[in-house]
Amino acid sequence: MSDDRLIVALDLPNVIAGLELAKTLGDAVSFYKIGLGMLTGGGLALANELKQEHGKRIFLDMKFFDIGATVEAAVRGIAQFDLDFLTVHGDPHVVRAAREGAGGSDLKILAVTVLTSLDRADLDASCIKAGNMTDLVQERAAHAFDAGADGVIASPQEAALIRALPQAAGKLIVTPGVRPAGATLGDQKRVTTPAQAIANGADHIVVGRPIWQATDPRAAAQAILDELASA
Ligand code: C5P
């Protein structure tokens, strides 16, 4: 089994493109993230195929947010499939409902703290209380853990602060916003390298474009795995 600290984001339009990339990456990659962009392209079918037929671990990035009863029902439905990680927004009522829906299954509920694409002006526009972003992220992570989250999604620059929370003991920290040195940032702003993300306390890193947009995706993934192995 390859190093499952690397999760590759399959931000591709459909099952065919996703399977093709997974085939190219082969044994090098054992953990995939499938998100909302592939919802209408057969994302759940791809998740099941990669899990059942190819033995891959699956992170379903759905970022659920709704009334508790609806979140619970949605998560109960997903927990019937043998998947590994599922995201919901980190609001305590959502996390509690998701935990209830996951029941005794092995599905890990990961809470989104504050979307990394938002800045303070966006939070003001959404009437989110005053305070700097870092404090809000740390507070939301603490509340999500208290509500039963198995882990959180955070920027790698926030991972160390979250890891320092007493509530974070034994919990997962998963960080997107990771770029190998010299890679194009795209729309990611608060990035670190793979090795730095792990050093900051991340258990898994999520990498998309630096792998699937590469001319040689397998070599790009292998370079990240090599960096993790020597970190
Ligand atoms: O291509 P890139 O490496 O930036 O992909 C990162 C993945 O992580 C994307 O699927 C993106 O939607 C997701 N993500 C993120 N920031 C968050 C939550 C999820 O970049 N806060």
Coordinates of C-alpha atoms and ligand atoms in Angstrom, one line a residue:
M1 CA 0.0 0.0 0.0
S2 CA 1.4 3.4 -0.9
D3 CA 1.6 6.3 1.5
D4 CA -2.0 7.3 2.2
R5 CA -1.0 10.7 3.6
L6 CA -1.3 11.9 0.1
I7 CA -4.9 12.3 -1.1
V8 CA -5.3 13.2 -4.7
A9 CA -8.3 15.5 -5.5
L10 CA -10.1 14.1 -8.6
D11 CA -11.4 17.4 -9.7
L12 CA -12.4 16.1 -13.1
P13 CA -15.8 16.3 -14.9
N14 CA -16.8 12.7 -14.9
V15 CA -16.2 9.0 -14.1
I16 CA -14.3 8.3 -17.3
A17 CA -11.7 11.1 -16.7
G18 CA -11.4 10.1 -13.0
L19 CA -10.8 6.4 -13.8
E20 CA -8.3 7.3 -16.4
L21 CA -6.3 9.4 -14.0
A22 CA -6.5 6.7 -11.3
K23 CA -5.2 4.2 -13.9
T24 CA -2.3 6.5 -14.7
L25 CA -1.4 7.0 -11.1
G26 CA -1.7 3.2 -10.4
D27 CA -0.2 1.9 -7.2
A28 CA 1.5 5.2 -6.4
V29 CA -1.7 6.7 -5.0
S30 CA -4.1 4.9 -2.6
F31 CA -6.4 7.7 -1.5
Y32 CA -8.7 9.9 -3.6
K33 CA -11.0 12.9 -3.0
I34 CA -14.2 13.2 -5.0
G35 CA -16.1 16.4 -4.7
L36 CA -19.2 18.3 -5.8
G37 CA -17.8 19.1 -9.2
M38 CA -18.3 15.4 -10.1
L39 CA -21.7 15.0 -8.5
T40 CA -23.5 15.0 -11.9
G41 CA -20.6 13.1 -13.6
G42 CA -21.1 10.0 -11.5
G43 CA -19.0 10.9 -8.5
L44 CA -20.6 8.4 -6.1
A45 CA -20.4 5.6 -8.7
L46 CA -16.7 6.4 -9.2
A47 CA -16.1 6.4 -5.4
N48 CA -17.6 3.0 -5.1
E49 CA -15.7 1.6 -8.1
L50 CA -12.4 2.9 -6.9
K51 CA -13.1 1.5 -3.4
Q52 CA -14.6 -1.9 -4.3
E53 CA -12.7 -2.8 -7.4
H54 CA -9.4 -1.0 -6.9
G55 CA -9.0 -1.0 -3.1
K56 CA -8.5 2.7 -2.9
R57 CA -9.5 4.8 0.1
I58 CA -12.1 7.5 -0.6
F59 CA -12.7 11.0 0.8
L60 CA -16.2 12.3 -0.3
D61 CA -16.0 16.1 -0.2
M62 CA -19.7 17.0 0.0
K63 CA -19.5 19.9 2.6
F64 CA -23.1 19.2 3.8
F65 CA -25.0 22.0 5.6
D66 CA -28.7 21.8 6.4
I67 CA -31.1 21.2 9.2
G68 CA -30.0 18.4 11.5
A69 CA -32.6 15.9 10.3
T70 CA -31.6 16.3 6.7
V71 CA -27.9 16.1 7.4
E72 CA -28.4 13.0 9.5
A73 CA -30.4 11.3 6.7
A74 CA -27.9 12.2 4.0
V75 CA -25.0 10.9 6.1
R76 CA -26.9 7.8 7.0
G77 CA -27.3 7.2 3.2
I78 CA -23.6 7.7 2.5
A79 CA -22.6 5.5 5.5
Q80 CA -24.1 2.5 3.7
F81 CA -21.3 2.7 1.2
D82 CA -17.9 1.6 2.5
L83 CA -16.2 5.0 2.2
D84 CA -13.6 6.6 4.4
F85 CA -14.0 10.4 4.9
L86 CA -16.9 12.8 4.4
T87 CA -17.0 16.6 4.9
V88 CA -19.7 18.7 6.5
H89 CA -19.6 22.3 7.5
G90 CA -18.2 22.7 11.1
D91 CA -21.3 24.2 12.7
P92 CA -22.0 22.1 15.8
H93 CA -25.6 21.1 14.9
V94 CA -24.4 19.9 11.5
V95 CA -21.5 17.9 13.0
R96 CA -23.7 16.3 15.7
A97 CA -26.3 15.3 13.1
A98 CA -23.6 13.9 10.8
R99 CA -22.1 11.9 13.7
E100 CA -25.5 10.5 14.4
G101 CA -26.0 9.5 10.7
A102 CA -22.6 7.9 10.5
G103 CA -23.6 5.6 13.4
G104 CA -21.3 2.7 14.0
S105 CA -19.8 2.8 10.5
D106 CA -16.1 3.5 9.8
L107 CA -17.0 6.7 8.0
K108 CA -15.0 9.6 9.4
I109 CA -16.7 13.0 9.7
L110 CA -14.4 15.9 8.8
A111 CA -15.6 19.4 9.6
V112 CA -14.8 22.4 7.4
T113 CA -13.7 25.3 9.7
V114 CA -13.8 28.4 7.5
L115 CA -13.5 28.0 3.7
T116 CA -10.0 29.1 2.7
S117 CA -11.4 31.1 -0.2
L118 CA -13.2 33.5 2.3
D119 CA -11.6 36.6 3.7
R120 CA -12.8 38.8 6.5
A121 CA -14.9 40.9 4.2
D122 CA -16.8 37.8 3.1
L123 CA -17.4 36.9 6.7
D124 CA -18.7 40.4 7.4
A125 CA -21.1 40.0 4.5
S126 CA -22.3 36.8 6.0
C127 CA -22.8 38.5 9.4
I128 CA -20.1 36.2 11.0
K129 CA -18.9 37.7 14.3
A130 CA -15.9 40.0 14.5
G131 CA -12.4 38.6 15.1
N132 CA -9.5 37.6 13.1
M133 CA -9.7 34.6 10.8
T134 CA -7.1 32.5 12.7
D135 CA -9.0 32.8 15.9
L136 CA -12.3 32.0 14.2
V137 CA -10.8 28.9 12.6
Q138 CA -9.4 27.7 15.9
E139 CA -12.6 28.3 17.7
R140 CA -14.7 26.6 15.0
A141 CA -12.3 23.6 15.1
A142 CA -12.7 23.3 18.8
H143 CA -16.5 23.4 18.6
A144 CA -16.5 20.9 15.8
F145 CA -14.4 18.5 17.9
D146 CA -16.6 19.0 20.9
A147 CA -19.6 18.2 18.7
G148 CA -18.0 14.8 17.7
A149 CA -16.1 15.5 14.5
D150 CA -13.4 12.9 13.7
G151 CA -11.2 15.6 12.2
V152 CA -11.2 19.0 10.4
I153 CA -10.2 20.4 7.1
A154 CA -7.9 23.4 7.4
S155 CA -5.3 25.3 5.6
P156 CA -1.8 23.9 6.2
Q157 CA -0.9 27.3 7.8
E158 CA -3.6 26.8 10.4
A159 CA -2.8 23.1 11.1
A160 CA -0.3 23.9 13.9
L161 CA -2.8 26.1 15.8
I162 CA -5.5 23.4 15.5
R163 CA -3.1 20.6 16.5
A164 CA -2.3 22.6 19.7
L165 CA -6.0 22.5 20.8
P166 CA -6.5 20.0 23.7
Q167 CA -9.6 18.7 21.8
A168 CA -7.4 17.8 18.8
A169 CA -5.8 14.9 20.5
G170 CA -6.4 11.8 18.4
K171 CA -8.3 13.8 15.7
L172 CA -7.5 14.1 12.0
I173 CA -6.3 17.3 10.3
V174 CA -6.6 17.2 6.6
T175 CA -5.1 20.1 4.6
P176 CA -5.7 21.2 1.0
G177 CA -3.7 24.3 -0.2
V178 CA -0.5 22.3 -0.6
R179 CA 2.0 23.1 -3.3
P180 CA 5.4 21.5 -4.0
A181 CA 8.1 24.1 -4.0
G182 CA 7.9 26.0 -7.4
A183 CA 4.4 24.8 -8.3
T184 CA 1.8 27.2 -9.7
L185 CA -0.5 28.4 -6.9
G186 CA -3.7 28.7 -8.9
D187 CA -6.3 30.3 -6.7
Q188 CA -4.8 28.9 -3.5
K189 CA -3.4 31.6 -1.3
R190 CA -2.3 30.2 2.0
V191 CA -0.2 27.3 0.9
T192 CA 2.7 25.3 2.3
T193 CA 4.8 22.5 0.8
P194 CA 3.7 18.9 1.5
A195 CA 6.5 18.4 4.1
Q196 CA 5.7 21.6 5.9
A197 CA 2.0 20.7 6.1
I198 CA 2.9 17.4 7.8
A199 CA 5.4 19.2 10.1
N200 CA 2.5 21.6 11.0
G201 CA 0.5 18.6 12.2
A202 CA -1.5 17.5 9.2
D203 CA -2.3 13.8 8.9
H204 CA -3.2 13.9 5.2
I205 CA -2.6 16.5 2.5
V206 CA -5.0 17.0 -0.5
V207 CA -3.4 17.8 -3.8
G208 CA -5.2 18.3 -7.0
R209 CA -4.0 20.5 -9.9
P210 CA -0.2 20.0 -9.4
I211 CA -0.9 16.3 -10.1
W212 CA -3.8 16.1 -12.5
Q213 CA -2.7 19.0 -14.6
A214 CA 0.9 17.8 -14.8
T215 CA 2.3 16.5 -18.1
D216 CA 3.3 13.4 -16.2
P217 CA 0.8 13.0 -13.3
R218 CA 2.5 9.8 -11.9
A219 CA 5.9 11.5 -11.7
A220 CA 4.3 14.6 -10.0
A221 CA 2.6 12.3 -7.4
Q222 CA 5.8 10.3 -6.9
A223 CA 7.8 13.6 -6.3
I224 CA 5.3 14.5 -3.5
L225 CA 5.5 11.0 -2.0
D226 CA 9.3 11.2 -2.1
E227 CA 9.1 14.5 -0.3
L228 CA 6.8 13.0 2.4
A229 CA 9.0 10.0 2.8
S230 CA 12.1 12.1 3.4
A231 CA 10.3 14.7 5.6
Ligands
C5P1 O1 -6.0 21.7 -7.2 P1 -5.8 21.9 -5.7 O2 -4.6 21.2 -5.2 O3 -5.8 23.4 -5.3 O4 -7.1 21.2 -5.1 C1 -7.4 21.3 -3.7 C2 -8.7 20.6 -3.5 O5 -9.1 20.8 -2.1 C3 -9.8 21.0 -4.4 O6 -10.7 19.9 -4.6 C4 -10.5 22.0 -3.5 O7 -11.9 22.1 -3.8 C5 -10.3 21.4 -2.1 N1 -10.4 22.4 -1.0 C6 -9.6 23.5 -0.9 N2 -9.8 24.3 0.2 C7 -10.7 24.0 1.1 C8 -11.4 22.9 1.0 C9 -11.3 22.1 -0.1 O8 -8.8 23.8 -1.7 N3 -10.7 24.8 2.2

